[in-house]
Short mmCIF file of C-alpha atoms in Angstrom, two decimals:
data_model
loop_
_atom_site.label_atom_id
_atom_site.label_comp_id
_atom_site.label_asym_id
_atom_site.label_seq_id
_atom_site.Cartn_x
_atom_site.Cartn_y
_atom_site.Cartn_z
CA ALA A 22 -0.29 -0.53 14.41
CA SER A 23 0.37 -4.11 13.47
CA ILE A 24 0.15 -5.41 9.93
CA GLU A 25 -2.73 -7.62 11.10
CA ALA A 26 -4.66 -4.59 12.44
CA ILE A 27 -4.08 -2.72 9.19
CA TYR A 28 -5.33 -5.69 7.18
CA GLU A 29 -8.48 -5.82 9.33
CA GLY A 30 -8.95 -2.08 8.71
CA HIS A 31 -8.76 -2.69 4.96
CA GLN A 32 -11.60 -5.20 5.30
CA TYR A 33 -13.66 -2.81 7.45
CA TYR A 34 -13.39 -0.04 4.83
CA CYS A 35 -14.03 -2.50 1.96
CA ASN A 36 -10.52 -1.97 0.64
CA TYR A 37 -10.26 -5.54 -0.61
CA GLY A 38 -7.46 -6.96 -2.72
CA PHE A 39 -4.47 -5.46 -0.93
CA VAL A 40 -2.19 -7.16 1.59
CA PRO A 41 -0.11 -4.78 3.74
CA PHE A 42 3.57 -5.57 4.26
CA ALA A 43 5.09 -2.36 5.67
CA ILE A 44 4.25 0.92 7.37
CA ASP A 45 6.15 4.17 6.83
CA SER A 46 7.03 6.68 9.56
CA GLY A 47 3.84 8.64 8.85
CA GLY A 48 1.61 5.59 9.30
CA TRP A 49 0.78 4.95 5.64
CA ASP A 50 0.79 1.27 4.75
CA TYR A 51 2.42 -0.32 1.72
CA ASN A 52 0.53 -3.15 0.08
CA ILE A 53 0.90 -5.89 -2.49
CA SER A 54 -2.12 -6.13 -4.75
CA ILE A 55 -3.82 -9.50 -5.07
CA LYS A 56 -6.41 -8.13 -7.48
CA GLU A 57 -6.41 -9.81 -10.88
CA GLU A 58 -5.96 -6.54 -12.79
CA SER A 59 -3.01 -5.34 -10.68
CA LEU A 60 -1.58 -8.57 -9.28
CA GLY A 61 1.82 -8.08 -7.63
CA GLN A 62 1.87 -4.30 -7.90
CA ILE A 63 2.78 -2.16 -4.89
CA TRP A 64 0.32 0.46 -3.65
CA VAL A 65 0.39 2.86 -0.70
CA ASN A 66 -2.71 3.63 1.34
CA LYS A 67 -2.76 7.37 2.06
CA PHE A 68 -5.78 6.94 4.31
CA ASP A 69 -5.63 10.39 5.88
CA SER A 70 -5.04 12.37 2.69
CA GLY A 71 -8.64 13.53 2.45
CA GLU A 72 -8.96 11.98 -1.00
CA GLU A 73 -11.87 9.72 -1.92
CA ASN A 74 -9.55 7.03 -3.36
CA THR A 75 -6.73 6.56 -0.87
CA MET A 76 -4.82 3.81 -2.71
CA HIS A 77 -1.94 5.11 -4.85
CA TYR A 78 0.22 3.11 -7.26
CA VAL A 79 3.90 2.91 -6.28
CA ALA A 80 5.68 0.20 -8.26
CA PRO A 81 5.04 -2.59 -10.78
CA SER A 82 6.36 -5.33 -8.46
CA PHE A 83 7.77 -6.00 -5.01
CA GLU A 84 11.19 -6.71 -6.53
CA TYR A 85 11.19 -3.35 -8.33
CA PHE A 86 10.05 -1.60 -5.15
CA ILE A 87 12.85 -3.11 -3.04
CA ASN A 88 15.56 -2.63 -5.68
CA ASN A 89 14.68 1.05 -6.03
CA LEU A 90 14.46 2.05 -2.40
CA GLY A 91 16.56 5.06 -1.59
CA GLU A 92 17.24 7.53 1.13
CA GLU A 93 14.58 10.19 1.54
CA ARG A 94 15.80 13.62 0.50
CA ASN A 95 14.30 16.80 1.90
#
């Protein structure tokens, strides 16, 4: 899926205030919040988790998110 298609999906499901910038290997999208109360924070959309609220907080800022990326460990 393209970032544009994901953004359109956010609008369809009334998931306003988040701008997607990346997709992980499982299809979850990572978003920068443009909401006043969480401006600049990073959230992941776990859309197929079965939870009512699919947006989950990840990091306080994009810079923090990038600087703390690491290799996935199983």
